[in-house]
Structure formats: C-alpha cells, structure tokens
C-alpha cells in the first residue's frame, strides 16, 4: 500500500509539474487581464515616446491589436535595451516587443515568434565623407569612429564587420546620431527604418544616408524558453493580421505616411 501511495503521489506531482509547464505568458496575461510587454521606446518608428509622453509606433500598434484579440489591456513596460533580456527572465513582463532582431546568439537564451518584419543595418555618415565612404567596408579603418546604440545589432555589426574602426556606443539612438551630426563620429550604424527617419528629422543637410542594407535582420517577439503555447498564439495572430488587411494598414500608417513625425516635435 505504501508503494502504491508513493507512486500515486509521484504521478500527481508530475501531473502538476506538466500543467504548470503548459501555462505560458499568453495564458498568464489572459488571467491577469493585462498583456505586459517590455520595450525601450526610442526606436523610430517602431516604439517611441511622443511630445505628450505617450508610447506610439508600428510595433506598438501591432501589440495593441494583439491585446485586443486576447480581450486584455496592453501595458508597455519601459526597459533599457541592454537589460531587457534579464528583465524578462525575472518576470518584469510577459515578453519582449522592442524591435529585437532574431539572432542565433539570442535564440540560445530566448524563444522567438515568427518575424513581423525584416530590416537590415545601414549607415548615416558625415556629408564630408561622401566621396570617401561608399559602403561599410570603407569604414573598416582605425582612422574612423563609429557609433550606435548599446546592446543592439548595430553595435554587434560594428564590432564584427567594421572591427578596425573605433567604436563608442550610447544608451539611445539619438545621442549616436547627434555625434555624427556634430562631427564627433564618422558614421552611425543602425537599422534601416530608423535611419530613414533620422536622416530627415535630425540630419537634414548634415548627414548622408547609405540606404542599402548590408545585413539581414528579422525582427520578432522574444519569449522565455519553452513557452510554445504563447509562440503558437502569437504566430497565428501574425498570420491572421497579414491576411486580413490589419498589418498593411498599420505598416502604411508608419512607413508610408510621415504625419506621425509632427507628434515627435
């Protein structure tokens, strides 16, 4: 009888463990009534803070649509980008939605949804270098100074592909761009959608935009390892909005229409 009860207890414990393992970020959000997403709102036009202090952007609108599909409220948890993965691991929010590139290095620590957009690294350079710099390869010299945002693929690419140049990173994109505008750096390495806006907003007449991406970077939502139920929900949601017109409407609002720039002034 003791052996039987012992086996029964082990079976119940295992069942509880399996049930607990199946509960994921999406299930927790539905029970809570709030979807909490970690982001660093400095990445135009994906997530950024307007002049009224509101977080707006392309990725924000996708997350709002996702929260609506779940019947919950969206809570955006502002988090410094270089600490966003540790913050996820300590349950500060449900998943990462901060323009994160799906890299193999990050994939060892996180599970990712399917990409919701693909971007690539591009360059903003000092206008004086117009005839000198034609691609990132021309910058791979110790006489040049590069900048980007800390913890991003811009930093990774600068250190890997343009390793001979001097590098200095910043906590936000704007500081890096202004370094180039003010002649303290020769080039800013960053994602193409951000640089498209930055050259118009901050660098008109002072910067040149080398718009041909030289990397392939799918952006996706980052979740804790093993949370396959949540990934299943998010992927199905992305498939739905890409076929019912929702994705195109949101995309055009932020990438084809520049009216939102007035909210940032």
Coordinates of C-alpha atoms in Angstrom, one line a residue:
X1 CA 0.0 0.0 0.0
X2 CA 2.8 2.4 0.9
X3 CA 4.5 1.7 -2.5
X4 CA 1.2 2.3 -4.2
X5 CA 0.6 5.6 -2.4
X6 CA 4.1 6.7 -3.2
X7 CA 3.7 6.0 -6.9
X8 CA 0.3 7.8 -6.9
X9 CA 1.9 10.8 -5.2
X10 CA 4.7 10.9 -7.8
X11 CA 2.1 10.7 -10.5
X12 CA 0.2 13.6 -9.1
X13 CA 3.4 15.7 -8.7
X14 CA 4.4 15.0 -12.3
X15 CA 0.9 16.0 -13.5
X16 CA 1.0 19.3 -11.6
X17 CA 4.5 19.9 -13.0
X18 CA 3.3 19.3 -16.6
X19 CA 0.3 21.5 -16.0
X20 CA 2.5 24.3 -14.6
X21 CA 4.9 24.0 -17.6
X22 CA 2.0 24.4 -20.0
X23 CA 1.0 27.8 -18.5
X24 CA 2.7 30.5 -20.5
X25 CA 2.9 34.2 -21.0
X26 CA -0.3 34.5 -23.0
X27 CA -2.3 32.4 -20.6
X28 CA -1.0 34.5 -17.7
X29 CA -1.9 37.7 -19.5
X30 CA -5.5 36.5 -20.1
X31 CA -5.9 35.5 -16.5
X32 CA -4.4 38.8 -15.3
X33 CA -6.4 40.9 -17.9
X34 CA -3.2 42.7 -19.0
X35 CA -0.6 41.9 -21.5
X36 CA 2.7 43.3 -20.2
X37 CA 5.4 43.9 -22.9
X38 CA 8.9 45.1 -22.3
X39 CA 10.3 47.7 -24.7
X40 CA 12.8 50.5 -24.9
X41 CA 10.7 53.3 -26.6
X42 CA 13.4 55.0 -28.5
X43 CA 13.3 53.1 -31.8
X44 CA 11.6 55.2 -34.5
X45 CA 9.1 54.3 -35.9
X46 CA 8.6 51.0 -34.0
X47 CA 8.3 52.3 -30.4
X48 CA 8.9 55.9 -29.3
X49 CA 7.7 58.5 -26.9
X50 CA 5.8 61.4 -28.4
X51 CA 5.7 65.0 -27.0
X52 CA 2.7 64.1 -24.8
X53 CA 4.7 61.3 -23.1
X54 CA 2.7 58.5 -24.9
X55 CA 4.5 55.5 -26.4
X56 CA 3.5 55.1 -30.0
X57 CA 4.8 53.3 -33.1
X58 CA 4.5 50.5 -35.6
X59 CA 5.2 47.7 -33.2
X60 CA 3.1 49.3 -30.5
X61 CA 0.0 49.2 -32.8
X62 CA 0.7 45.5 -33.6
X63 CA 0.8 44.8 -29.9
X64 CA -2.4 46.8 -29.3
X65 CA -4.1 44.7 -31.9
X66 CA -2.8 41.5 -30.3
X67 CA -4.0 42.6 -26.8
X68 CA -7.4 43.4 -28.3
X69 CA -7.5 39.9 -29.9
X70 CA -6.9 38.4 -26.4
X71 CA -9.5 40.6 -24.8
X72 CA -7.0 42.3 -22.4
X73 CA -5.3 45.6 -21.9
X74 CA -1.8 46.4 -23.1
X75 CA 0.8 47.6 -20.6
X76 CA 4.1 48.7 -22.0
X77 CA 7.0 48.3 -19.6
X78 CA 9.8 50.8 -20.4
X79 CA 13.1 49.0 -20.0
X80 CA 16.7 49.9 -21.1
X81 CA 17.6 47.7 -24.1
X82 CA 20.8 46.3 -22.7
X83 CA 18.9 44.9 -19.7
X84 CA 15.8 43.8 -21.4
X85 CA 16.6 40.1 -21.6
X86 CA 17.5 39.8 -17.9
X87 CA 14.3 41.8 -17.1
X88 CA 12.2 39.1 -19.0
X89 CA 14.0 36.4 -17.1
X90 CA 13.0 38.0 -13.8
X91 CA 9.3 38.3 -14.8
X92 CA 9.2 42.1 -15.2
X93 CA 6.9 41.5 -18.2
X94 CA 5.4 38.7 -20.4
X95 CA 7.6 39.0 -23.5
X96 CA 9.9 41.4 -25.3
X97 CA 8.4 43.6 -28.1
X98 CA 11.2 46.1 -28.7
X99 CA 12.4 45.8 -32.3
X100 CA 14.5 42.8 -31.4
X101 CA 16.5 41.1 -34.1
X102 CA 16.2 37.3 -34.0
X103 CA 19.9 36.3 -33.8
X104 CA 21.3 32.8 -33.2
X105 CA 23.1 34.2 -30.1
X106 CA 19.8 35.5 -28.6
X107 CA 18.0 32.4 -29.7
X108 CA 20.2 30.3 -27.3
X109 CA 18.6 32.3 -24.5
X110 CA 15.1 33.0 -25.8
X111 CA 12.4 31.6 -27.9
X112 CA 11.2 33.8 -30.8
X113 CA 7.9 34.2 -32.6
X114 CA 8.0 34.4 -36.4
X115 CA 9.3 37.7 -37.7
X116 CA 6.9 40.5 -38.1
X117 CA 9.2 42.5 -40.4
X118 CA 12.7 42.2 -41.9
X119 CA 15.2 45.1 -41.8
X120 CA 19.0 45.5 -42.2
X121 CA 21.8 47.6 -41.0
X122 CA 22.5 50.9 -42.8
X123 CA 24.8 53.9 -42.3
X124 CA 24.4 57.6 -41.6
X125 CA 27.7 59.3 -42.4
X126 CA 29.1 62.8 -42.2
X127 CA 28.4 64.6 -45.5
X128 CA 32.1 65.4 -45.8
X129 CA 32.8 61.6 -46.4
X130 CA 30.5 61.4 -49.4
X131 CA 33.2 60.6 -51.9
X132 CA 35.3 58.6 -49.5
X133 CA 32.7 56.1 -48.0
X134 CA 30.6 54.1 -50.4
X135 CA 29.9 51.1 -48.1
X136 CA 30.5 49.7 -44.6
X137 CA 33.8 48.1 -45.9
X138 CA 35.3 51.5 -46.5
X139 CA 34.8 52.4 -42.8
X140 CA 36.9 49.4 -41.6
X141 CA 39.9 51.5 -40.8
X142 CA 41.3 52.7 -37.4
X143 CA 41.1 56.4 -38.6
X144 CA 37.2 56.2 -38.4
X145 CA 35.0 56.5 -35.4
X146 CA 31.6 54.6 -35.3
X147 CA 28.7 54.9 -33.0
X148 CA 25.4 53.0 -32.4
X149 CA 23.1 52.0 -29.6
X150 CA 24.5 49.7 -26.9
X151 CA 23.1 46.1 -26.8
X152 CA 21.8 46.3 -30.4
X153 CA 22.7 44.5 -33.6
X154 CA 24.1 47.9 -34.7
X155 CA 26.8 47.5 -32.0
X156 CA 27.3 43.8 -32.8
X157 CA 27.7 44.5 -36.6
X158 CA 30.1 47.5 -36.0
X159 CA 32.3 45.4 -33.8
X160 CA 32.2 42.3 -36.1
X161 CA 32.2 43.7 -39.7
X162 CA 33.9 47.1 -39.1
X163 CA 36.2 46.0 -36.3
X164 CA 39.2 48.1 -37.2
X165 CA 37.3 51.4 -36.6
X166 CA 37.0 52.9 -33.2
X167 CA 33.6 52.3 -31.6
X168 CA 31.6 54.2 -28.9
X169 CA 28.0 53.2 -28.1
X170 CA 25.2 55.1 -26.4
X171 CA 22.1 54.2 -24.3
X172 CA 19.8 55.7 -27.0
X173 CA 19.9 56.2 -30.7
X174 CA 19.5 60.0 -30.7
X175 CA 22.9 60.5 -29.0
X176 CA 24.6 58.4 -31.6
X177 CA 23.1 60.3 -34.5
X178 CA 24.0 63.7 -32.9
X179 CA 27.6 62.5 -32.5
X180 CA 27.8 62.3 -36.3
X181 CA 25.8 65.5 -36.9
X182 CA 28.3 67.3 -34.6
X183 CA 31.3 65.8 -36.3
X184 CA 32.4 63.7 -33.2
X185 CA 31.8 60.5 -35.1
X186 CA 32.1 59.5 -38.8
X187 CA 29.2 57.1 -39.0
X188 CA 26.1 55.8 -37.2
X189 CA 25.3 52.1 -37.7
X190 CA 21.7 51.2 -37.3
X191 CA 18.5 49.6 -38.7
X192 CA 17.2 51.0 -42.0
X193 CA 13.7 52.1 -40.8
X194 CA 15.2 54.2 -38.0
X195 CA 17.9 55.8 -40.2
X196 CA 15.3 56.7 -42.9
X197 CA 13.5 58.8 -40.3
X198 CA 16.7 60.1 -38.5
X199 CA 18.3 61.5 -41.6
X200 CA 15.1 63.6 -42.3
X201 CA 14.4 64.5 -38.6
X202 CA 17.9 65.2 -37.2
X203 CA 20.4 65.2 -40.0
X204 CA 18.9 67.1 -42.9
X205 CA 21.8 68.7 -44.8
X206 CA 24.4 67.3 -42.4
X207 CA 24.2 63.6 -42.9
X208 CA 24.2 61.2 -45.9
X209 CA 22.2 58.0 -45.8
X210 CA 23.7 54.9 -47.3
X211 CA 20.4 53.2 -47.6
X212 CA 21.4 49.8 -49.0
X213 CA 21.2 47.3 -46.0
X214 CA 24.3 45.2 -45.6
X215 CA 22.7 42.7 -43.1
X216 CA 19.6 40.5 -43.0
X217 CA 17.7 41.1 -39.7
X218 CA 14.3 39.6 -39.0
X219 CA 12.5 41.3 -36.0
X220 CA 10.4 39.2 -33.7
X221 CA 8.9 38.9 -30.3
X222 CA 11.2 37.3 -27.6
X223 CA 9.8 34.9 -25.0
X224 CA 11.2 32.6 -22.3
X225 CA 12.5 29.3 -23.5
X226 CA 9.9 26.5 -23.6
X227 CA 6.8 28.8 -23.9
X228 CA 5.5 27.1 -27.1
X229 CA 1.8 27.8 -26.4
X230 CA 2.4 31.5 -26.4
X231 CA 4.5 31.3 -29.6
X232 CA 1.7 29.3 -31.2
X233 CA -0.8 32.1 -30.3
X234 CA 1.5 34.9 -31.5
X235 CA 2.3 33.2 -34.8
X236 CA -1.3 32.5 -35.5
X237 CA -2.1 36.2 -34.7
X238 CA 0.6 37.4 -37.1
X239 CA -0.7 35.1 -39.9
X240 CA -4.2 36.5 -39.3
X241 CA -3.3 40.2 -39.5
X242 CA -1.1 39.7 -42.5
X243 CA -4.1 38.3 -44.4
X244 CA -7.0 40.4 -43.2
X245 CA -5.6 43.8 -44.0
X246 CA -4.7 44.8 -40.4
X247 CA -0.9 44.5 -40.9
X248 CA -0.9 46.5 -44.2
X249 CA -3.0 49.3 -42.6
X250 CA -0.6 49.6 -39.6
X251 CA 2.5 49.3 -41.8
X252 CA 1.3 52.1 -44.2
X253 CA 0.5 54.3 -41.2
X254 CA 4.1 54.3 -40.0
X255 CA 6.2 53.7 -43.1
X256 CA 4.3 55.4 -46.0
X257 CA 2.8 58.3 -44.0
X258 CA 5.0 60.7 -42.1
X259 CA 2.2 62.6 -40.3
X260 CA 3.3 61.0 -37.1
X261 CA 6.5 63.0 -37.1
X262 CA 4.5 66.0 -36.0
X263 CA 3.8 64.2 -32.8
X264 CA 7.5 64.0 -32.0
X265 CA 8.4 67.7 -32.3

